[in-house]
PDB file of C-alpha atoms and ligand atoms in Angstrom:
ATOM      1  CA  UNK A   1      39.621  22.156  29.787  1.00 75.00           C
ATOM      2  CA  UNK A   2      40.160  23.499  26.344  1.00 92.00           C
ATOM      3  CA  UNK A   3      39.939  21.013  23.436  1.00 96.00           C
ATOM      4  CA  UNK A   4      43.948  22.060  22.775  1.00 98.00           C
ATOM      5  CA  UNK A   5      44.660  21.593  26.777  1.00 98.00           C
ATOM      6  CA  UNK A   6      43.066  18.310  26.397  1.00 98.00           C
ATOM      7  CA  UNK A   7      44.845  17.349  23.465  1.00 98.00           C
ATOM      8  CA  UNK A   8      48.545  18.688  25.034  1.00 98.00           C
ATOM      9  CA  UNK A   9      47.922  16.695  28.109  1.00 98.00           C
ATOM     10  CA  UNK A  10      47.246  13.217  25.586  1.00 98.00           C
ATOM     11  CA  UNK A  11      50.562  14.008  23.717  1.00 98.00           C
ATOM     12  CA  UNK A  12      52.486  14.571  27.174  1.00 98.00           C
ATOM     13  CA  UNK A  13      50.983  10.956  28.343  1.00 98.00           C
ATOM     14  CA  UNK A  14      52.087   9.377  24.857  1.00 98.00           C
ATOM     15  CA  UNK A  15      55.686  11.141  25.509  1.00 98.00           C
ATOM     16  CA  UNK A  16      55.726   9.685  28.861  1.00 98.00           C
ATOM     17  CA  UNK A  17      54.400   6.187  27.788  1.00 98.00           C
ATOM     18  CA  UNK A  18      57.409   6.023  24.823  1.00 98.00           C
ATOM     19  CA  UNK A  19      59.819   7.126  27.437  1.00 98.00           C
ATOM     20  CA  UNK A  20      58.900   4.294  30.180  1.00 98.00           C
ATOM     21  CA  UNK A  21      58.890   1.919  26.904  1.00 98.00           C
ATOM     22  CA  UNK A  22      62.280   3.050  26.035  1.00 98.00           C
ATOM     23  CA  UNK A  23      63.516   3.226  29.737  1.00 98.00           C
ATOM     24  CA  UNK A  24      64.212   6.767  29.512  1.00 98.00           C
ATOM     25  CA  UNK A  25      63.202   9.373  31.835  1.00 97.00           C
ATOM     26  CA  UNK A  26      60.120  12.008  30.578  1.00 94.00           C
ATOM     27  CA  UNK A  27      62.331  14.806  31.257  1.00 95.00           C
ATOM     28  CA  UNK A  28      64.750  13.634  28.499  1.00 96.00           C
ATOM     29  CA  UNK A  29      62.411  14.716  26.134  1.00 98.00           C
ATOM     30  CA  UNK A  30      61.077  18.194  25.326  1.00 98.00           C
ATOM     31  CA  UNK A  31      57.970  18.676  23.573  1.00 98.00           C
ATOM     32  CA  UNK A  32      57.653  21.690  20.863  1.00 99.00           C
ATOM     33  CA  UNK A  33      54.288  22.542  19.991  1.00 98.00           C
ATOM     34  CA  UNK A  34      54.099  23.306  16.611  1.00 98.00           C
ATOM     35  CA  UNK A  35      51.471  26.426  15.726  1.00 98.00           C
ATOM     36  CA  UNK A  36      52.425  27.078  12.187  1.00 97.00           C
ATOM     37  CA  UNK A  37      49.145  27.892  10.652  1.00 95.00           C
ATOM     38  CA  UNK A  38      47.462  28.421  13.973  1.00 97.00           C
ATOM     39  CA  UNK A  39      46.308  31.829  15.313  1.00 97.00           C
ATOM     40  CA  UNK A  40      47.661  33.398  18.350  1.00 97.00           C
ATOM     41  CA  UNK A  41      44.807  32.216  20.504  1.00 97.00           C
ATOM     42  CA  UNK A  42      46.043  28.623  19.909  1.00 97.00           C
ATOM     43  CA  UNK A  43      49.343  29.897  21.152  1.00 98.00           C
ATOM     44  CA  UNK A  44      47.848  31.172  24.345  1.00 97.00           C
ATOM     45  CA  UNK A  45      45.598  28.316  24.530  1.00 97.00           C
ATOM     46  CA  UNK A  46      49.019  25.993  25.048  1.00 98.00           C
ATOM     47  CA  UNK A  47      50.667  28.329  26.747  1.00 97.00           C
ATOM     48  CA  UNK A  48      47.643  28.170  29.226  1.00 97.00           C
ATOM     49  CA  UNK A  49      48.160  24.789  30.006  1.00 97.00           C
ATOM     50  CA  UNK A  50      52.003  25.025  30.316  1.00 97.00           C
ATOM     51  CA  UNK A  51      53.058  24.750  27.180  1.00 98.00           C
ATOM     52  CA  UNK A  52      56.437  27.277  26.733  1.00 98.00           C
ATOM     53  CA  UNK A  53      58.075  26.076  23.519  1.00 98.00           C
ATOM     54  CA  UNK A  54      56.549  27.322  20.228  1.00 98.00           C
ATOM     55  CA  UNK A  55      57.768  25.703  16.581  1.00 98.00           C
ATOM     56  CA  UNK A  56      56.910  27.935  13.530  1.00 98.00           C
ATOM     57  CA  UNK A  57      57.601  27.735   9.916  1.00 97.00           C
ATOM     58  CA  UNK A  58      56.688  30.764   8.612  1.00 97.00           C
ATOM     59  CA  UNK A  59      58.588  34.286   9.534  1.00 97.00           C
ATOM     60  CA  UNK A  60      55.797  36.903   9.185  1.00 97.00           C
ATOM     61  CA  UNK A  61      52.886  34.652  10.613  1.00 97.00           C
ATOM     62  CA  UNK A  62      55.467  33.951  13.603  1.00 97.00           C
ATOM     63  CA  UNK A  63      56.565  37.355  14.222  1.00 97.00           C
ATOM     64  CA  UNK A  64      53.034  38.289  14.174  1.00 97.00           C
ATOM     65  CA  UNK A  65      52.231  35.622  17.030  1.00 97.00           C
ATOM     66  CA  UNK A  66      55.535  36.803  18.692  1.00 97.00           C
ATOM     67  CA  UNK A  67      54.294  40.176  19.346  1.00 96.00           C
ATOM     68  CA  UNK A  68      50.838  39.363  20.501  1.00 96.00           C
ATOM     69  CA  UNK A  69      52.398  36.960  23.076  1.00 96.00           C
ATOM     70  CA  UNK A  70      55.001  39.121  24.110  1.00 90.00           C
ATOM     71  CA  UNK A  71      54.173  38.892  28.006  1.00 84.00           C
ATOM     72  CA  UNK A  72      54.039  35.188  27.728  1.00 89.00           C
ATOM     73  CA  UNK A  73      57.794  34.370  27.998  1.00 93.00           C
ATOM     74  CA  UNK A  74      57.550  31.777  25.337  1.00 98.00           C
ATOM     75  CA  UNK A  75      60.405  30.044  23.336  1.00 98.00           C
ATOM     76  CA  UNK A  76      60.169  29.964  19.776  1.00 98.00           C
ATOM     77  CA  UNK A  77      61.948  27.756  17.706  1.00 98.00           C
ATOM     78  CA  UNK A  78      62.106  28.335  13.728  1.00 98.00           C
ATOM     79  CA  UNK A  79      61.584  24.766  12.063  1.00 98.00           C
ATOM     80  CA  UNK A  80      61.062  25.488   8.614  1.00 91.00           C
ATOM     81  CA  UNK A  81      63.052  26.058   5.524  1.00 95.00           C
ATOM     82  CA  UNK A  82      64.655  28.889   5.556  1.00 96.00           C
ATOM     83  CA  UNK A  83      65.936  30.909   2.329  1.00 94.00           C
ATOM     84  CA  UNK A  84      69.074  33.036   2.890  1.00 93.00           C
ATOM     85  CA  UNK A  85      67.009  36.197   2.116  1.00 93.00           C
ATOM     86  CA  UNK A  86      64.639  35.661   5.505  1.00 95.00           C
ATOM     87  CA  UNK A  87      67.413  35.179   7.948  1.00 98.00           C
ATOM     88  CA  UNK A  88      67.754  38.669   9.350  1.00 98.00           C
ATOM     89  CA  UNK A  89      64.534  38.258  11.172  1.00 98.00           C
ATOM     90  CA  UNK A  90      64.826  34.752  12.478  1.00 98.00           C
ATOM     91  CA  UNK A  91      68.298  35.758  13.854  1.00 98.00           C
ATOM     92  CA  UNK A  92      66.518  38.541  15.675  1.00 98.00           C
ATOM     93  CA  UNK A  93      63.456  36.821  17.025  1.00 97.00           C
ATOM     94  CA  UNK A  94      64.217  33.264  17.539  1.00 98.00           C
ATOM     95  CA  UNK A  95      65.795  31.200  20.242  1.00 98.00           C
ATOM     96  CA  UNK A  96      66.333  28.035  18.031  1.00 98.00           C
ATOM     97  CA  UNK A  97      66.527  27.107  14.484  1.00 98.00           C
ATOM     98  CA  UNK A  98      66.309  23.471  13.630  1.00 98.00           C
ATOM     99  CA  UNK A  99      66.917  23.422   9.595  1.00 97.00           C
ATOM    100  CA  UNK A 100      70.242  24.520   8.907  1.00 98.00           C
ATOM    101  CA  UNK A 101      70.994  22.282   5.940  1.00 97.00           C
ATOM    102  CA  UNK A 102      73.863  24.504   4.271  1.00 97.00           C
ATOM    103  CA  UNK A 103      76.854  26.566   5.454  1.00 98.00           C
ATOM    104  CA  UNK A 104      75.450  29.722   3.923  1.00 97.00           C
ATOM    105  CA  UNK A 105      72.420  29.859   6.134  1.00 98.00           C
ATOM    106  CA  UNK A 106      74.261  29.475   9.061  1.00 98.00           C
ATOM    107  CA  UNK A 107      77.226  32.053   8.506  1.00 98.00           C
ATOM    108  CA  UNK A 108      74.249  34.570   7.945  1.00 98.00           C
ATOM    109  CA  UNK A 109      72.483  33.853  11.071  1.00 98.00           C
ATOM    110  CA  UNK A 110      75.520  34.095  12.692  1.00 98.00           C
ATOM    111  CA  UNK A 111      76.780  37.008  11.371  1.00 98.00           C
ATOM    112  CA  UNK A 112      73.107  39.007  12.085  1.00 98.00           C
ATOM    113  CA  UNK A 113      72.232  37.487  15.565  1.00 98.00           C
ATOM    114  CA  UNK A 114      72.446  40.318  17.970  1.00 98.00           C
ATOM    115  CA  UNK A 115      75.085  40.968  20.469  1.00 97.00           C
ATOM    116  CA  UNK A 116      72.618  41.159  23.468  1.00 97.00           C
ATOM    117  CA  UNK A 117      70.974  37.909  23.012  1.00 98.00           C
ATOM    118  CA  UNK A 118      72.456  34.451  23.650  1.00 98.00           C
ATOM    119  CA  UNK A 119      74.065  32.259  20.648  1.00 98.00           C
ATOM    120  CA  UNK A 120      71.021  31.098  18.482  1.00 98.00           C
ATOM    121  CA  UNK A 121      70.884  27.317  19.343  1.00 98.00           C
ATOM    122  CA  UNK A 122      70.709  25.488  16.018  1.00 98.00           C
ATOM    123  CA  UNK A 123      70.264  21.787  14.607  1.00 98.00           C
ATOM    124  CA  UNK A 124      71.521  20.525  11.186  1.00 98.00           C
ATOM    125  CA  UNK A 125      69.160  19.038   9.096  1.00 98.00           C
ATOM    126  CA  UNK A 126      69.999  15.950   7.513  1.00 98.00           C
ATOM    127  CA  UNK A 127      67.902  13.871   4.856  1.00 97.00           C
ATOM    128  CA  UNK A 128      67.959  10.134   6.270  1.00 95.00           C
ATOM    129  CA  UNK A 129      65.274   8.796   3.809  1.00 91.00           C
ATOM    130  CA  UNK A 130      67.920   8.985   0.606  1.00 84.00           C
ATOM    131  CA  UNK A 131      66.327  10.640  -3.063  1.00 76.00           C
ATOM    132  CA  UNK A 132      62.574  10.162  -0.829  1.00 71.00           C
ATOM    133  CA  UNK A 133      63.078  13.398   0.291  1.00 72.00           C
ATOM    134  CA  UNK A 134      64.974  16.420  -0.762  1.00 76.00           C
ATOM    135  CA  UNK A 135      65.162  18.415   2.792  1.00 88.00           C
ATOM    136  CA  UNK A 136      68.540  18.469   4.826  1.00 96.00           C
ATOM    137  CA  UNK A 137      71.865  17.823   4.212  1.00 97.00           C
ATOM    138  CA  UNK A 138      73.191  14.314   3.196  1.00 96.00           C
ATOM    139  CA  UNK A 139      74.430  12.075   6.097  1.00 97.00           C
ATOM    140  CA  UNK A 140      78.073  12.078   4.380  1.00 97.00           C
ATOM    141  CA  UNK A 141      77.990  15.957   4.607  1.00 97.00           C
ATOM    142  CA  UNK A 142      76.587  16.553   8.197  1.00 98.00           C
ATOM    143  CA  UNK A 143      80.593  15.984   9.338  1.00 98.00           C
ATOM    144  CA  UNK A 144      81.733  18.889   7.615  1.00 98.00           C
ATOM    145  CA  UNK A 145      78.713  21.133   7.565  1.00 98.00           C
ATOM    146  CA  UNK A 146      78.393  20.465  11.582  1.00 98.00           C
ATOM    147  CA  UNK A 147      82.303  21.431  11.767  1.00 98.00           C
ATOM    148  CA  UNK A 148      81.419  24.710   9.983  1.00 98.00           C
ATOM    149  CA  UNK A 149      78.535  25.148  11.846  1.00 98.00           C
ATOM    150  CA  UNK A 150      80.380  24.794  15.194  1.00 98.00           C
ATOM    151  CA  UNK A 151      82.893  27.360  14.466  1.00 98.00           C
ATOM    152  CA  UNK A 152      80.637  30.022  13.983  1.00 98.00           C
ATOM    153  CA  UNK A 153      80.572  32.613  16.920  1.00 98.00           C
ATOM    154  CA  UNK A 154      76.848  33.653  17.408  1.00 98.00           C
ATOM    155  CA  UNK A 155      75.802  29.940  16.843  1.00 98.00           C
ATOM    156  CA  UNK A 156      75.539  26.948  19.259  1.00 98.00           C
ATOM    157  CA  UNK A 157      75.205  23.882  17.668  1.00 98.00           C
ATOM    158  CA  UNK A 158      73.186  21.452  19.596  1.00 98.00           C
ATOM    159  CA  UNK A 159      72.316  18.490  17.371  1.00 98.00           C
ATOM    160  CA  UNK A 160      70.685  17.330  14.543  1.00 98.00           C
ATOM    161  CA  UNK A 161      67.019  17.134  12.863  1.00 98.00           C
ATOM    162  CA  UNK A 162      65.343  15.191  10.570  1.00 98.00           C
ATOM    163  CA  UNK A 163      62.026  14.943   8.576  1.00 97.00           C
ATOM    164  CA  UNK A 164      62.209  11.184   7.387  1.00 95.00           C
ATOM    165  CA  UNK A 165      59.764  10.008   4.576  1.00 93.00           C
ATOM    166  CA  UNK A 166      56.185   9.230   6.043  1.00 93.00           C
ATOM    167  CA  UNK A 167      55.157   5.654   6.350  1.00 94.00           C
ATOM    168  CA  UNK A 168      52.912   4.269   8.571  1.00 95.00           C
ATOM    169  CA  UNK A 169      55.248   1.082   9.055  1.00 96.00           C
ATOM    170  CA  UNK A 170      56.570   1.625  12.620  1.00 95.00           C
ATOM    171  CA  UNK A 171      59.697  -0.547  11.656  1.00 96.00           C
ATOM    172  CA  UNK A 172      60.299   1.664   8.335  1.00 96.00           C
ATOM    173  CA  UNK A 173      59.889   4.992  11.328  1.00 96.00           C
ATOM    174  CA  UNK A 174      62.199   3.293  13.336  1.00 97.00           C
ATOM    175  CA  UNK A 175      65.018   2.621  10.957  1.00 97.00           C
ATOM    176  CA  UNK A 176      64.939   6.260   9.905  1.00 97.00           C
ATOM    177  CA  UNK A 177      65.036   7.340  13.202  1.00 98.00           C
ATOM    178  CA  UNK A 178      68.155   5.160  14.025  1.00 98.00           C
ATOM    179  CA  UNK A 179      69.906   6.763  11.140  1.00 98.00           C
ATOM    180  CA  UNK A 180      69.707  10.162  12.378  1.00 98.00           C
ATOM    181  CA  UNK A 181      70.952   8.761  16.293  1.00 98.00           C
ATOM    182  CA  UNK A 182      73.971   6.465  14.575  1.00 98.00           C
ATOM    183  CA  UNK A 183      75.198   9.590  12.824  1.00 98.00           C
ATOM    184  CA  UNK A 184      74.765  11.515  16.067  1.00 98.00           C
ATOM    185  CA  UNK A 185      77.142   9.195  17.722  1.00 98.00           C
ATOM    186  CA  UNK A 186      79.550   9.404  14.972  1.00 98.00           C
ATOM    187  CA  UNK A 187      79.612  13.309  15.074  1.00 98.00           C
ATOM    188  CA  UNK A 188      80.154  13.156  18.928  1.00 98.00           C
ATOM    189  CA  UNK A 189      82.986  10.707  18.637  1.00 98.00           C
ATOM    190  CA  UNK A 190      84.200  13.082  16.105  1.00 98.00           C
ATOM    191  CA  UNK A 191      84.554  15.468  19.036  1.00 97.00           C
ATOM    192  CA  UNK A 192      81.288  17.399  18.329  1.00 98.00           C
ATOM    193  CA  UNK A 193      79.145  17.918  21.166  1.00 94.00           C
ATOM    194  CA  UNK A 194      75.461  17.055  19.979  1.00 98.00           C
ATOM    195  CA  UNK A 195      73.231  16.865  22.858  1.00 98.00           C
ATOM    196  CA  UNK A 196      70.002  17.280  20.673  1.00 98.00           C
ATOM    197  CA  UNK A 197      68.123  14.871  18.194  1.00 98.00           C
ATOM    198  CA  UNK A 198      65.091  17.029  17.015  1.00 98.00           C
ATOM    199  CA  UNK A 199      63.063  14.015  15.643  1.00 98.00           C
ATOM    200  CA  UNK A 200      59.308  12.722  15.760  1.00 98.00           C
ATOM    201  CA  UNK A 201      56.104  14.310  14.786  1.00 98.00           C
ATOM    202  CA  UNK A 202      52.180  13.743  15.803  1.00 98.00           C
ATOM    203  CA  UNK A 203      52.190  10.240  13.819  1.00 97.00           C
ATOM    204  CA  UNK A 204      55.636   9.036  14.482  1.00 97.00           C
ATOM    205  CA  UNK A 205      56.802  10.463  17.896  1.00 98.00           C
ATOM    206  CA  UNK A 206      57.060   6.967  19.789  1.00 98.00           C
ATOM    207  CA  UNK A 207      59.315   5.769  17.204  1.00 98.00           C
ATOM    208  CA  UNK A 208      61.566   8.637  17.621  1.00 98.00           C
ATOM    209  CA  UNK A 209      61.444   8.524  21.391  1.00 98.00           C
ATOM    210  CA  UNK A 210      62.589   4.475  20.932  1.00 98.00           C
ATOM    211  CA  UNK A 211      65.331   5.666  18.891  1.00 98.00           C
ATOM    212  CA  UNK A 212      66.448   8.630  21.385  1.00 98.00           C
ATOM    213  CA  UNK A 213      64.423  11.960  20.283  1.00 98.00           C
ATOM    214  CA  UNK A 214      65.285  14.866  22.884  1.00 98.00           C
ATOM    215  CA  UNK A 215      62.970  16.972  21.268  1.00 98.00           C
ATOM    216  CA  UNK A 216      59.660  15.985  19.734  1.00 98.00           C
ATOM    217  CA  UNK A 217      57.841  18.775  17.172  1.00 98.00           C
ATOM    218  CA  UNK A 218      53.827  18.135  17.385  1.00 98.00           C
ATOM    219  CA  UNK A 219      51.372  20.203  15.542  1.00 98.00           C
ATOM    220  CA  UNK A 220      48.585  18.314  14.582  1.00 98.00           C
ATOM    221  CA  UNK A 221      47.846  16.167  17.596  1.00 98.00           C
ATOM    222  CA  UNK A 222      47.571  19.606  19.622  1.00 98.00           C
ATOM    223  CA  UNK A 223      46.185  21.681  17.559  1.00 98.00           C
ATOM    224  CA  UNK A 224      44.404  19.825  14.827  1.00 96.00           C
ATOM    225  CA  UNK A 225      44.413  19.300  10.960  1.00 95.00           C
ATOM    226  CA  UNK A 226      46.045  22.110   9.461  1.00 92.00           C
ATOM    227  CA  UNK A 227      43.939  23.625   6.615  1.00 83.00           C
ATOM    228  CA  UNK A 228      46.624  23.406   3.821  1.00 65.00           C
ATOM    229  CA  UNK A 229      46.389  26.465   1.347  1.00 50.00           C
TER     230      UNK A 229
HETATM  231  C1  PLP B   1      54.560  20.889  10.390  1.00 60.56           C
HETATM  232  C2  PLP B   1      55.819  20.560  11.127  1.00 60.56           C
HETATM  233  C3  PLP B   1      55.726  19.854  12.110  1.00 60.56           C
HETATM  234  C4  PLP B   1      54.363  19.296  12.609  1.00 60.56           C
HETATM  235  O1  PLP B   1      54.053  18.004  12.166  1.00 60.56           O
HETATM  236  P1  PLP B   1      52.488  17.461  12.853  1.00 60.56           P
HETATM  237  O2  PLP B   1      52.518  16.124  11.547  1.00 60.56           O
HETATM  238  O3  PLP B   1      51.415  18.652  12.469  1.00 60.56           O
HETATM  239  O4  PLP B   1      52.860  17.183  14.348  1.00 60.56           O
HETATM  240  C5  PLP B   1      57.037  19.247  12.748  1.00 60.56           C
HETATM  241  N1  PLP B   1      58.195  19.468  11.906  1.00 60.56           N
HETATM  242  C6  PLP B   1      58.160  20.272  11.196  1.00 60.56           C
HETATM  243  C7  PLP B   1      59.369  20.389  10.408  1.00 60.56           C
HETATM  244  C8  PLP B   1      56.936  20.945  10.356  1.00 60.56           C
HETATM  245  O5  PLP B   1      57.016  21.560   9.614  1.00 60.56           O
END
């Protein structure tokens, strides 16, 4: 087995174990393999081991990998921060966007989503770590943002995403993920049909699953340490 196939298997075992501890079905948690900074060959190795959904943060890098893996039937998720002037290619080529943090971004993606494709599946990113983090909308702003996104014709609002301030303390990890879950519950009670919680990465996926994650976004534990530029 390739190193990547081995790592992937180990991550799936971690997910299954965390689900069992939480009394959840392993089918309720999808693994998104975050392949940013890794070449097409790494994507193909994971795909050969059965992985279908891949997460990317840089548009040009992702497009190159999509082209090179065109026949593999992979599903691509844009997870990085997105500048408004880079929305066109994302609307044209991705199945999901996880980092909607303002109405303007959502409006552009909806307007640019090709009619021939299904609606773009999106999550609103929320900052649950206060001043420690700058990405995502404030929890107080999530209701209005979600309502605006839900009204856009070419987007399908699926749920919430967060990247908490990193910490080694499992209780602190769970506290942050629990804030996102409670927010989802409030928004559902307000009538928004949110079925997705995109939370948990290589170092904290167990805490995220314990708090209800339905998509975990895992890079390092599958592909190895990234060389930061
Ligand atoms: C890079 C990245 C990940 C993966 O993080 P790892 O620690 O490598 O698992 C997950 N989510 C987002 C938004 C990322 O940018």
